[in-house]
PDB file of C-alpha atoms in Angstrom:
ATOM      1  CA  UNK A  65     110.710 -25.141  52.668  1.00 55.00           C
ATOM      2  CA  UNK A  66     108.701 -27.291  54.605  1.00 63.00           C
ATOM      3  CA  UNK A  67     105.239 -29.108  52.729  1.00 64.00           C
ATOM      4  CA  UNK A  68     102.060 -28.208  53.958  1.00 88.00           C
ATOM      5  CA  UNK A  69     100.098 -29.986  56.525  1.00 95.00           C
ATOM      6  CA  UNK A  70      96.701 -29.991  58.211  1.00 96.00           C
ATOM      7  CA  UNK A  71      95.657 -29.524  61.631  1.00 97.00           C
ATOM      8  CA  UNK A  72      92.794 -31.576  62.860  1.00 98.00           C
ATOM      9  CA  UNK A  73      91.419 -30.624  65.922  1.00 98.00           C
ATOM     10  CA  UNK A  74      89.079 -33.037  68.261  1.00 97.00           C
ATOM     11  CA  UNK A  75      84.979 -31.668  67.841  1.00 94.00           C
ATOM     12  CA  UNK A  76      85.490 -30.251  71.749  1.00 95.00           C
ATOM     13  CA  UNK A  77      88.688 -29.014  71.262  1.00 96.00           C
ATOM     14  CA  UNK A  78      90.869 -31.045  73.236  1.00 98.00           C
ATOM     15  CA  UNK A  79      93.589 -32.369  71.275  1.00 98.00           C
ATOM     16  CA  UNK A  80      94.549 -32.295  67.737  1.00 98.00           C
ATOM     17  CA  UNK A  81      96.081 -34.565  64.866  1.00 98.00           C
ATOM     18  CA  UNK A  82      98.604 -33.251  62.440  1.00 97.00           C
ATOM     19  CA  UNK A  83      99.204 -34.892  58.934  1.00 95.00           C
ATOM     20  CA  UNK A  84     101.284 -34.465  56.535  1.00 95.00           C
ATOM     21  CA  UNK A  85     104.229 -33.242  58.519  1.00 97.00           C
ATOM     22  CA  UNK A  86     107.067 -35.342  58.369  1.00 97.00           C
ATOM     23  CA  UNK A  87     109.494 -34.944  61.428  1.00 97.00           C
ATOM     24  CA  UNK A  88     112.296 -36.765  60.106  1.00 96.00           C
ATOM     25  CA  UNK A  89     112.467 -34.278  57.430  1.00 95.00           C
ATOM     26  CA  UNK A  90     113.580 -30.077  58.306  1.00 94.00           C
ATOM     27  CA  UNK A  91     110.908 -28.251  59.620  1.00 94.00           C
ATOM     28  CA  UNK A  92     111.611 -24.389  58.584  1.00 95.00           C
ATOM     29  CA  UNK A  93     110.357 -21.875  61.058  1.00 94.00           C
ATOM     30  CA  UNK A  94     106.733 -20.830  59.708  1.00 95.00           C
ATOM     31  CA  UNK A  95     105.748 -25.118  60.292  1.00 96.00           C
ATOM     32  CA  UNK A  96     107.232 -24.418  64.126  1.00 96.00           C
ATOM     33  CA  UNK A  97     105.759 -21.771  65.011  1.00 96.00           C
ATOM     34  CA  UNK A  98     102.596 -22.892  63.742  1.00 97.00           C
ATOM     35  CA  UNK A  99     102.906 -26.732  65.313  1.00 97.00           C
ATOM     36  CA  UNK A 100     103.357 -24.444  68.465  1.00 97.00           C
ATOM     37  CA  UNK A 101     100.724 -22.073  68.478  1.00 97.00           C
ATOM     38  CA  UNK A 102      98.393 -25.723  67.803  1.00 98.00           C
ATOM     39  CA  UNK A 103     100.324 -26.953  70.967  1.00 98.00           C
ATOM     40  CA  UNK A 104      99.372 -24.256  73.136  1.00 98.00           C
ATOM     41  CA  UNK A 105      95.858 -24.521  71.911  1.00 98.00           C
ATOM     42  CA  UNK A 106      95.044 -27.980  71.954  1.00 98.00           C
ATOM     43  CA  UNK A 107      97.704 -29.751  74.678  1.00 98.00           C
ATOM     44  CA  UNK A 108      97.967 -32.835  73.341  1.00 98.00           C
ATOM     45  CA  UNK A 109      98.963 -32.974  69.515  1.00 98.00           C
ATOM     46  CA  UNK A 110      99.203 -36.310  67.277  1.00 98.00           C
ATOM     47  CA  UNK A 111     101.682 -36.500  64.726  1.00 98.00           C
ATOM     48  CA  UNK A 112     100.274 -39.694  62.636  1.00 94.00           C
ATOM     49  CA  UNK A 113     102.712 -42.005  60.349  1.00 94.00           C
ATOM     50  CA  UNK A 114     106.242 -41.325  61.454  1.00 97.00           C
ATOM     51  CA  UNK A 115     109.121 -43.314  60.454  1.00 97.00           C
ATOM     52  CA  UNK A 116     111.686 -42.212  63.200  1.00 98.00           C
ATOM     53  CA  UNK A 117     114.972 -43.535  64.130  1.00 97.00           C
ATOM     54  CA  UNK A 118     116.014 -42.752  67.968  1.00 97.00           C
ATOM     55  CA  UNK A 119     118.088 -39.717  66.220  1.00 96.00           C
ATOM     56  CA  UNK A 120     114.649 -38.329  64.524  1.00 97.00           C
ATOM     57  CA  UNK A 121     112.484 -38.965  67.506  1.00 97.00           C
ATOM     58  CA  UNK A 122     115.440 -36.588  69.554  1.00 97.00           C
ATOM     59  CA  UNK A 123     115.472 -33.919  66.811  1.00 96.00           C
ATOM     60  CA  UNK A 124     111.507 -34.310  66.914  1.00 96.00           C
ATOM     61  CA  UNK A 125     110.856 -33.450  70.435  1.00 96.00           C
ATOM     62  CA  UNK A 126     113.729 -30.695  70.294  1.00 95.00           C
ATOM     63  CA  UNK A 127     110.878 -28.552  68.263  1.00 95.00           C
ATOM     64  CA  UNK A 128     109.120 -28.214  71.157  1.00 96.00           C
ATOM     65  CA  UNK A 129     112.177 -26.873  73.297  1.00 96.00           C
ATOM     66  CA  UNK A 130     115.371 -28.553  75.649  1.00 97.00           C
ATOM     67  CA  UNK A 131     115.367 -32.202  76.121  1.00 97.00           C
ATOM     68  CA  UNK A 132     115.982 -32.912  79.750  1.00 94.00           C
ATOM     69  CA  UNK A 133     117.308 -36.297  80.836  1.00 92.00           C
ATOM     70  CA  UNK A 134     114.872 -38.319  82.847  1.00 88.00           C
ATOM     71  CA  UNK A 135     115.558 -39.409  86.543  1.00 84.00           C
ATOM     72  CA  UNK A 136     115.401 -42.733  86.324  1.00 79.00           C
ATOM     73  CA  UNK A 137     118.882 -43.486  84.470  1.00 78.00           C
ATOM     74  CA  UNK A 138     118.625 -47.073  84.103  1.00 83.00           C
ATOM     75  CA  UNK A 139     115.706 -46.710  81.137  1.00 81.00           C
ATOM     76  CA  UNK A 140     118.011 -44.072  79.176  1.00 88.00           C
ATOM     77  CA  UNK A 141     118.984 -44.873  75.263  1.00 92.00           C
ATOM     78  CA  UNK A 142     123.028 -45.686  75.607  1.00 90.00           C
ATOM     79  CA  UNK A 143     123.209 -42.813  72.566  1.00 92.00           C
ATOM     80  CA  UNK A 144     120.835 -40.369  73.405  1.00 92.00           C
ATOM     81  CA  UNK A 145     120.348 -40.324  77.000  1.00 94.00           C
ATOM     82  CA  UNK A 146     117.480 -37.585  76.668  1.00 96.00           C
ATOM     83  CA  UNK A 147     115.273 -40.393  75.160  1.00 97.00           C
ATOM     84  CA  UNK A 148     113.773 -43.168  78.082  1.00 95.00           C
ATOM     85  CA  UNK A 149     113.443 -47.019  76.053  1.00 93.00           C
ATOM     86  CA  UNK A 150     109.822 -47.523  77.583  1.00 91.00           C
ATOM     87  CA  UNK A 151     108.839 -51.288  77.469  1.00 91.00           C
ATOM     88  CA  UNK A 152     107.645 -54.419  78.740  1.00 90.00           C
ATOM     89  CA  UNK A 153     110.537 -56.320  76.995  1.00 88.00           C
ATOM     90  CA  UNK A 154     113.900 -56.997  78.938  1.00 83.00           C
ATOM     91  CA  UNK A 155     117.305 -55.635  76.892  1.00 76.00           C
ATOM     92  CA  UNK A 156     118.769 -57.900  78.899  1.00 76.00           C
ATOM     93  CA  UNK A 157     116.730 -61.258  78.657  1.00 83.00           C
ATOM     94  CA  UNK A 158     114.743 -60.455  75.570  1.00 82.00           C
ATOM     95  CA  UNK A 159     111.931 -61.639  78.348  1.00 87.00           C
ATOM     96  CA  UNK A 160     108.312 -59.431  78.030  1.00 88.00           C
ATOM     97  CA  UNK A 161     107.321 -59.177  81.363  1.00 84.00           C
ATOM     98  CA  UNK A 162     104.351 -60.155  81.602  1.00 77.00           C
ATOM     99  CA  UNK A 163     102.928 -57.431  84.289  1.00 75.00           C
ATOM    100  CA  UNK A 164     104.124 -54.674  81.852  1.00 72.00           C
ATOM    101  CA  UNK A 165     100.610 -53.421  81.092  1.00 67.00           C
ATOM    102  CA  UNK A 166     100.266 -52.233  84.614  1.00 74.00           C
ATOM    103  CA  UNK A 167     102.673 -49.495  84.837  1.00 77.00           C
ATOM    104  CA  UNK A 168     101.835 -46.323  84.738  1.00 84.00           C
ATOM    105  CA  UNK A 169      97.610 -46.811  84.816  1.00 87.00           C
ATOM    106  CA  UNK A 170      97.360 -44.109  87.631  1.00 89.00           C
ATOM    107  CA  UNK A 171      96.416 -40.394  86.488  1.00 93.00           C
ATOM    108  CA  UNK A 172      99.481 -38.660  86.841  1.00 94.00           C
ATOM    109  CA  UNK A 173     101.470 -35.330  85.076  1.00 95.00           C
ATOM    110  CA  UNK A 174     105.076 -36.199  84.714  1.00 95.00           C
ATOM    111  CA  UNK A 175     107.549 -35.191  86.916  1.00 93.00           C
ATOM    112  CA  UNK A 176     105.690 -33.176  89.493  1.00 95.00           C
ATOM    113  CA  UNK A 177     107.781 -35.236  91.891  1.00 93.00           C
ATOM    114  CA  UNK A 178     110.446 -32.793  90.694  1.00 93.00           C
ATOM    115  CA  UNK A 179     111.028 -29.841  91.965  1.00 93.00           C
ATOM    116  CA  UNK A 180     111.084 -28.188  88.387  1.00 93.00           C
ATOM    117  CA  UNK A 181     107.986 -30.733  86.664  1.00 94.00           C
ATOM    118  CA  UNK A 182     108.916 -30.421  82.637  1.00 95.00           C
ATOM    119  CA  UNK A 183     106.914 -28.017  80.363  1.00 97.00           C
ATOM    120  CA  UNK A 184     105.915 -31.463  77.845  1.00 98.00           C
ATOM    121  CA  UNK A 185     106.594 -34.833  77.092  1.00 98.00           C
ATOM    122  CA  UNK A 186     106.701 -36.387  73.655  1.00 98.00           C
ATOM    123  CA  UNK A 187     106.131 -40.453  73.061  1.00 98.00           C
ATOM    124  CA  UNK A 188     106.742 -42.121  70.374  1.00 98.00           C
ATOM    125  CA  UNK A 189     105.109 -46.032  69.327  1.00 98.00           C
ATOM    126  CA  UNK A 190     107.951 -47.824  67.975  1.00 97.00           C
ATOM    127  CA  UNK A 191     106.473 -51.294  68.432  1.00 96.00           C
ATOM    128  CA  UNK A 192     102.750 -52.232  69.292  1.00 96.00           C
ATOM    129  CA  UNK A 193     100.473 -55.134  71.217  1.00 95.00           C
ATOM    130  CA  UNK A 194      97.798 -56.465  68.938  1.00 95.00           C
ATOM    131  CA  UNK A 195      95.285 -54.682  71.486  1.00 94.00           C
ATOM    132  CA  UNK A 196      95.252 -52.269  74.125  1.00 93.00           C
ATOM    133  CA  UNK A 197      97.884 -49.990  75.300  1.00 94.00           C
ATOM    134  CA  UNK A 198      95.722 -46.790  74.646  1.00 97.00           C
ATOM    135  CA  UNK A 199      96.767 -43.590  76.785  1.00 97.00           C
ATOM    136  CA  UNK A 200      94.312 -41.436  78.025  1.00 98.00           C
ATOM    137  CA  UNK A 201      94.439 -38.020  78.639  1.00 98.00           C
ATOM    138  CA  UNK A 202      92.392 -35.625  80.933  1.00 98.00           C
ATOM    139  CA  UNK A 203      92.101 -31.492  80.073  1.00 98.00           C
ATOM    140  CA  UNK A 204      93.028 -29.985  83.542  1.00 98.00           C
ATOM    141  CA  UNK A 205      92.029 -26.671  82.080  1.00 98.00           C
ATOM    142  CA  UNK A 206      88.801 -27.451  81.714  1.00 98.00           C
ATOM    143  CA  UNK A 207      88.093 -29.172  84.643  1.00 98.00           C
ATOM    144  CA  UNK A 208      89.224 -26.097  86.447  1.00 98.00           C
ATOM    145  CA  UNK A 209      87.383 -23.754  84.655  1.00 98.00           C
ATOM    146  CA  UNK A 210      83.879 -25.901  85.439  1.00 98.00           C
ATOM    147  CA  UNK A 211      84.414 -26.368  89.230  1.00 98.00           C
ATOM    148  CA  UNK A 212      82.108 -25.270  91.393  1.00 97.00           C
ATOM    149  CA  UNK A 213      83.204 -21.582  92.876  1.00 97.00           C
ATOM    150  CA  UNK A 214      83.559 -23.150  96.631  1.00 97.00           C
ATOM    151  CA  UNK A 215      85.666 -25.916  95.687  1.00 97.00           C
ATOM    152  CA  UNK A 216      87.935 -23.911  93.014  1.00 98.00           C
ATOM    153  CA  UNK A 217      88.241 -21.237  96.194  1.00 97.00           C
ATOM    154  CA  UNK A 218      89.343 -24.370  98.155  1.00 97.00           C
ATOM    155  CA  UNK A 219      91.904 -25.798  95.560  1.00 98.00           C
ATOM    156  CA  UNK A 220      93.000 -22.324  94.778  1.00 98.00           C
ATOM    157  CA  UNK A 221      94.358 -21.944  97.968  1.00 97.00           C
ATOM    158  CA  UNK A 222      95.597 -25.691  98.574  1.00 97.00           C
ATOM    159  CA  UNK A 223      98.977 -27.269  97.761  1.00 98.00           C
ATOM    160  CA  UNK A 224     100.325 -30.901  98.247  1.00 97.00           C
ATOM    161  CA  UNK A 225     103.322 -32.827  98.584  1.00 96.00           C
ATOM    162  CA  UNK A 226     104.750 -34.936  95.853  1.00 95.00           C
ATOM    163  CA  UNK A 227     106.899 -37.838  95.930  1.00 93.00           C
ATOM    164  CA  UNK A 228     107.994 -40.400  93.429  1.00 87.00           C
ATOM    165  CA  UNK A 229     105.212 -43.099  93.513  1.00 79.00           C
ATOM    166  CA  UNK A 230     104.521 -41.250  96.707  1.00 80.00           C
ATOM    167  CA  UNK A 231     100.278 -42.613  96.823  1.00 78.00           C
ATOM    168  CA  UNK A 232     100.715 -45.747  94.729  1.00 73.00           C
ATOM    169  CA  UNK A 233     104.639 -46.833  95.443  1.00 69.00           C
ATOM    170  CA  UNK A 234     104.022 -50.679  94.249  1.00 64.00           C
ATOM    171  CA  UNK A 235     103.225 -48.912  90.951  1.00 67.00           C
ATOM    172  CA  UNK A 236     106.275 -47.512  90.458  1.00 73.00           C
ATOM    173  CA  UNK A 237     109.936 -48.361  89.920  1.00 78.00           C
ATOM    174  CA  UNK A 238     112.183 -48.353  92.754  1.00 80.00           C
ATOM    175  CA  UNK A 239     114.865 -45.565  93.074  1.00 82.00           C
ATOM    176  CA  UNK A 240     118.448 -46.272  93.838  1.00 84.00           C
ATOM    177  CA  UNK A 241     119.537 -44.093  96.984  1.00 86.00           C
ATOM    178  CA  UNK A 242     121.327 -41.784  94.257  1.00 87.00           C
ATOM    179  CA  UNK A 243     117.960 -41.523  92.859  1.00 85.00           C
ATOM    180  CA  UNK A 244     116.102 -40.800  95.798  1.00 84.00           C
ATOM    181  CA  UNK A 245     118.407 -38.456  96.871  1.00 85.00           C
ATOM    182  CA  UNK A 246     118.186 -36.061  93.768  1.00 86.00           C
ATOM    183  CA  UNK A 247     114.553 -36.436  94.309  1.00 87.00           C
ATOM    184  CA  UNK A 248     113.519 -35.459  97.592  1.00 91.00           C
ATOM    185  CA  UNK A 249     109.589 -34.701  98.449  1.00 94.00           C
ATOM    186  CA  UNK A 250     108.290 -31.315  97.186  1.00 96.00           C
ATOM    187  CA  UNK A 251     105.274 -28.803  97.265  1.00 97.00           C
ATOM    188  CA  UNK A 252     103.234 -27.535  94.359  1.00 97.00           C
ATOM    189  CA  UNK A 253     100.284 -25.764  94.222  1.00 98.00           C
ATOM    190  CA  UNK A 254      97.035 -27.667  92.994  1.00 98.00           C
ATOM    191  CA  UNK A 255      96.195 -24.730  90.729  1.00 98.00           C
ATOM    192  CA  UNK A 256      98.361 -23.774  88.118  1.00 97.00           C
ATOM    193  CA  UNK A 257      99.046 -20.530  85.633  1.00 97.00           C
ATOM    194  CA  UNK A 258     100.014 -21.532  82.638  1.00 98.00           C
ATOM    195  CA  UNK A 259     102.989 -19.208  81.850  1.00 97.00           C
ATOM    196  CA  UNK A 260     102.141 -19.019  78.220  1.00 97.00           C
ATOM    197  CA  UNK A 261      98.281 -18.965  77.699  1.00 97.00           C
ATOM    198  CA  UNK A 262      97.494 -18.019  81.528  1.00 98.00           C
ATOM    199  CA  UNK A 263      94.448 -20.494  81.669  1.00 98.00           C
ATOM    200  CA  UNK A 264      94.082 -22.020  85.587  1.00 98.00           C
ATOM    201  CA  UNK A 265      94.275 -25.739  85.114  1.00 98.00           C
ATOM    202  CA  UNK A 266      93.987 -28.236  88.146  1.00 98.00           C
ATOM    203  CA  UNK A 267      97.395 -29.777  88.882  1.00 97.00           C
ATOM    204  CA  UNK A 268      96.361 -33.014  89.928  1.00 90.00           C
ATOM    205  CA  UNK A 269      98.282 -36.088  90.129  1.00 92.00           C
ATOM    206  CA  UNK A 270      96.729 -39.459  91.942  1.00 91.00           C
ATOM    207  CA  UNK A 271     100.182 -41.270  91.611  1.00 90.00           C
ATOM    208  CA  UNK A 272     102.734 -39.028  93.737  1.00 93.00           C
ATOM    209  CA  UNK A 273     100.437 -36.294  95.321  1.00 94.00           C
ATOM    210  CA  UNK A 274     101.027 -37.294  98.736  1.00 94.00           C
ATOM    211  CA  UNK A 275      99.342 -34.950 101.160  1.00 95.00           C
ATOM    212  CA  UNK A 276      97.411 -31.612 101.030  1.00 96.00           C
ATOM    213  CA  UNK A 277     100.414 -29.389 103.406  1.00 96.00           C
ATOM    214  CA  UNK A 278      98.554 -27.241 105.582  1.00 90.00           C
ATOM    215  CA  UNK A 279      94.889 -28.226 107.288  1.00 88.00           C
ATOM    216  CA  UNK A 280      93.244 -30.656 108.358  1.00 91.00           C
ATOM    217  CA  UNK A 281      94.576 -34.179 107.028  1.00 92.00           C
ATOM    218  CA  UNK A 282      91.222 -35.211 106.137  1.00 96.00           C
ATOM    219  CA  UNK A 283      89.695 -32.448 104.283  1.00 96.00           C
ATOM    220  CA  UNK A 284      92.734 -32.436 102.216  1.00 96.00           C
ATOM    221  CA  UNK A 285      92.510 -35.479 101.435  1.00 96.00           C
ATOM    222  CA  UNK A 286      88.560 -35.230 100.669  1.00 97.00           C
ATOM    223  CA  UNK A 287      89.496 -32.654  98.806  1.00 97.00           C
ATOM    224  CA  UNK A 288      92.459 -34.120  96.521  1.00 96.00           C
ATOM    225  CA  UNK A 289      89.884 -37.241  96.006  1.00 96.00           C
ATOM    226  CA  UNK A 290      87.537 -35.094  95.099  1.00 97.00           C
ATOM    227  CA  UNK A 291      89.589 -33.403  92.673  1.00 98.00           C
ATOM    228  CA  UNK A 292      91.112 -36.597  91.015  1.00 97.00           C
ATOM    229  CA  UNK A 293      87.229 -37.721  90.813  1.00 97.00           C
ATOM    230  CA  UNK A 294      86.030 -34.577  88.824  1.00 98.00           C
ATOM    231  CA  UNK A 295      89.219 -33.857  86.554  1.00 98.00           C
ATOM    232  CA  UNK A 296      88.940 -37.844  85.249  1.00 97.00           C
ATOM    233  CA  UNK A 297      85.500 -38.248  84.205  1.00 97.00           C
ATOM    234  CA  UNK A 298      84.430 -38.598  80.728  1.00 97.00           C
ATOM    235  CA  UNK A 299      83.787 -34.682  79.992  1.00 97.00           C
ATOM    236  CA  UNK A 300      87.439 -33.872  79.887  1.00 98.00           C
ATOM    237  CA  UNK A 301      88.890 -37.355  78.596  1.00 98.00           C
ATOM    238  CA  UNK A 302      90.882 -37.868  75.214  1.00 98.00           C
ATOM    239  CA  UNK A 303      91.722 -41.442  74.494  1.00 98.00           C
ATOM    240  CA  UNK A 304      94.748 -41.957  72.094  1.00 98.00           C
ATOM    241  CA  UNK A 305      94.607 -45.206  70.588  1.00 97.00           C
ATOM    242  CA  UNK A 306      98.264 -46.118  68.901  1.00 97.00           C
ATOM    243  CA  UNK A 307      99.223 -47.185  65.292  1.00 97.00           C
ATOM    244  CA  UNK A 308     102.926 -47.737  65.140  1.00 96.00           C
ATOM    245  CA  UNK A 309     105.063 -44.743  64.160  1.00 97.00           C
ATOM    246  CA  UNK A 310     102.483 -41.829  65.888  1.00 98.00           C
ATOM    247  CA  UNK A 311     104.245 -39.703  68.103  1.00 98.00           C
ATOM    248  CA  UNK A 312     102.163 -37.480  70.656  1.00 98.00           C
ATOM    249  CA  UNK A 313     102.943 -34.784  72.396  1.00 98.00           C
ATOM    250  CA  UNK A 314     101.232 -33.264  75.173  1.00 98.00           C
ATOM    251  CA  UNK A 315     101.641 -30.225  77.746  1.00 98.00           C
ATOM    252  CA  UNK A 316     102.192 -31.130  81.298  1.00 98.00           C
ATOM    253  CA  UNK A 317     100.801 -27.669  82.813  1.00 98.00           C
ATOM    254  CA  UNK A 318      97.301 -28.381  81.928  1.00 98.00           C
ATOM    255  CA  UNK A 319      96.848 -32.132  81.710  1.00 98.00           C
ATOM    256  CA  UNK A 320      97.322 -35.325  83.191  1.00 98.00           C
ATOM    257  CA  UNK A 321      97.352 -38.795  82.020  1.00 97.00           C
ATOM    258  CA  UNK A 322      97.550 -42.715  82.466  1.00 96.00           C
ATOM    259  CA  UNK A 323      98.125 -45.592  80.437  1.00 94.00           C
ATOM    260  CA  UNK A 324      94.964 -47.641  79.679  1.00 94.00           C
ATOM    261  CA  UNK A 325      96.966 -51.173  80.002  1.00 90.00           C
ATOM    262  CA  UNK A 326      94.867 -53.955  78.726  1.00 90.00           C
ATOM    263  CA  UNK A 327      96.968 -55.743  75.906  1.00 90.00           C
ATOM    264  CA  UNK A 328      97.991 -59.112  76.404  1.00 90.00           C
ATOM    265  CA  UNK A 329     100.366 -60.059  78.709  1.00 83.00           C
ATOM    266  CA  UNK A 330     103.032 -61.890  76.136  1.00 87.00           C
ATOM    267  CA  UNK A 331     103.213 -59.163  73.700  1.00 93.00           C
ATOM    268  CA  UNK A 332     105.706 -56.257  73.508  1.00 94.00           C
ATOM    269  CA  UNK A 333     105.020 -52.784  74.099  1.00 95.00           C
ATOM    270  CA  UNK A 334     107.695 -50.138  73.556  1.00 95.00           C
ATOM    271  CA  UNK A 335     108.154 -46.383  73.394  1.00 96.00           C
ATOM    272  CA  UNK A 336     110.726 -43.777  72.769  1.00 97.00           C
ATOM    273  CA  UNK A 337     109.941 -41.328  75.466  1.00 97.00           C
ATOM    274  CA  UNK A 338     111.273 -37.794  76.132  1.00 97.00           C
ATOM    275  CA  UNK A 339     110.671 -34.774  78.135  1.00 97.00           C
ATOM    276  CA  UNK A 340     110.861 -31.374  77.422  1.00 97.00           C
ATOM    277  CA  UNK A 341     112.262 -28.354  80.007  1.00 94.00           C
TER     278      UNK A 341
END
């Protein structure tokens, strides 16, 4: 039987911090149903003071549903291919590279470049800079819900291209042509239903939204700026600041995110990553 444990949810709502659950230990079926129902909820959840292995961190996103393998192959674990090694530090070299805290500091959802974008994604701090690194999150939900009736007509009836690093492509990594061909350009709506809590939430992503498909070039693009501007301010924000061993998990069909950056440019930075079908 699992132990107890205590949900702690952010004053507004958005986001919540679980402790008292350890991961690496079996989690009977009363704790995962209720670590889901706080997932649907409050999107992103924080699991604080884990002590995970690769193995743990696997079995610990698997509570959430199928691991899917990501894309990019090359930043697979050798055991557990589900699970992406995220970090600034070469396997290869042992070299931390020193533009590391760059990547990945556009607002973005991940994989909406695919043509079936994953349900979550789970991330977990295995080793830390002595400052910076935060990841921020944005509520999509809300920022849907507090548009202004003209524009959510507009958006409701809008849809874009996406592309891998389509809007920002010296910000991402470069596919192989195996890569790019398993990933060609695709159309999503800028408005989604979540299937499970059927809440609206903007679908916005300022990395690999291309294009607004049908109109006029310009007002789409007036309008996707003016989306990304209103979804990212400070109302809707949750900043995660890291202490080795949390692992967060948020839900990709009503938020977005970015990595903060801003930690040294010598120190290491690494991250079990994983995705969720």
């Amino acid at each position: 039987m699992t132990a107890s444990f205590d949900i702690e949810p952010a004053a507004d709502g958005f986001s919540a911090s679980i402790r008292g659950l350890d991961l690496a230990a079996p989690i009977d079926a009363a704790a995962s149903a209720r670590v889901a129902e706080a997932f649907l909820a409050h999107k992103v959840l924080v699991f604080r003071g884990q002590q995970l292995d690769v193995a743990g961190f696997a079995k610990a996103g698997g509570i959430f549903g199928r691991l899917v393998e990501h894309a990019l192959d090359q930043y697979r674990h050798p055991e557990w291919p589900a699970v992406s090694i995220i970090s600034n530090r070469n396997p290869r070299t042992g070299i931390v590279d020193p533009k590391g805290a760059a990547r990945g500091t556009g607002w973005h959802t991940d994989q909406s470049y695919a043509r079936t974008p994953c349900k979550a994604t789970a991330l977990y701090a295995v080793v830390l800079p002595s400052a910076g690194g935060d990841t921020l999150f944005v509520d999509t939900a809300r920022a849907y819900a507090d548009l202004a009736p003209e524009i959510r007509s507009q958006a409701d009836r809008a849809a874009a291209m996406f592309s891998w690093g389509g809007r920002n492509p010296g910000n991402a990594a470069p596919l192989t042509p195996a890569q790019r061909a398993r990933l060609p350009e695709v159309v999503h709506p800028l408005v989604l239903q979540h299937p499970e809590t059927g809440a609206k939430a903007l679908y916005i992503d300022e990395t690999n939204a291309v294009r607004v498909v049908d109109g006029d070039a310009e007002s789409g693009e007036a309008l996707l700026k003016r989306l990304f501007a209103h979804a990212t301010t400070d109302a809707y924000l949750y900043r995660h600041r890291w202490s080795k061993g949390d692992l967060v998990v948020w839900d990709n069909r009503c938020t977005a995110h970015r990595a903060a950056g801003g930690y040294p440019p010598g120190e290491e930075r690494t991250m079990y990553r994983t995705q969720i079908a």
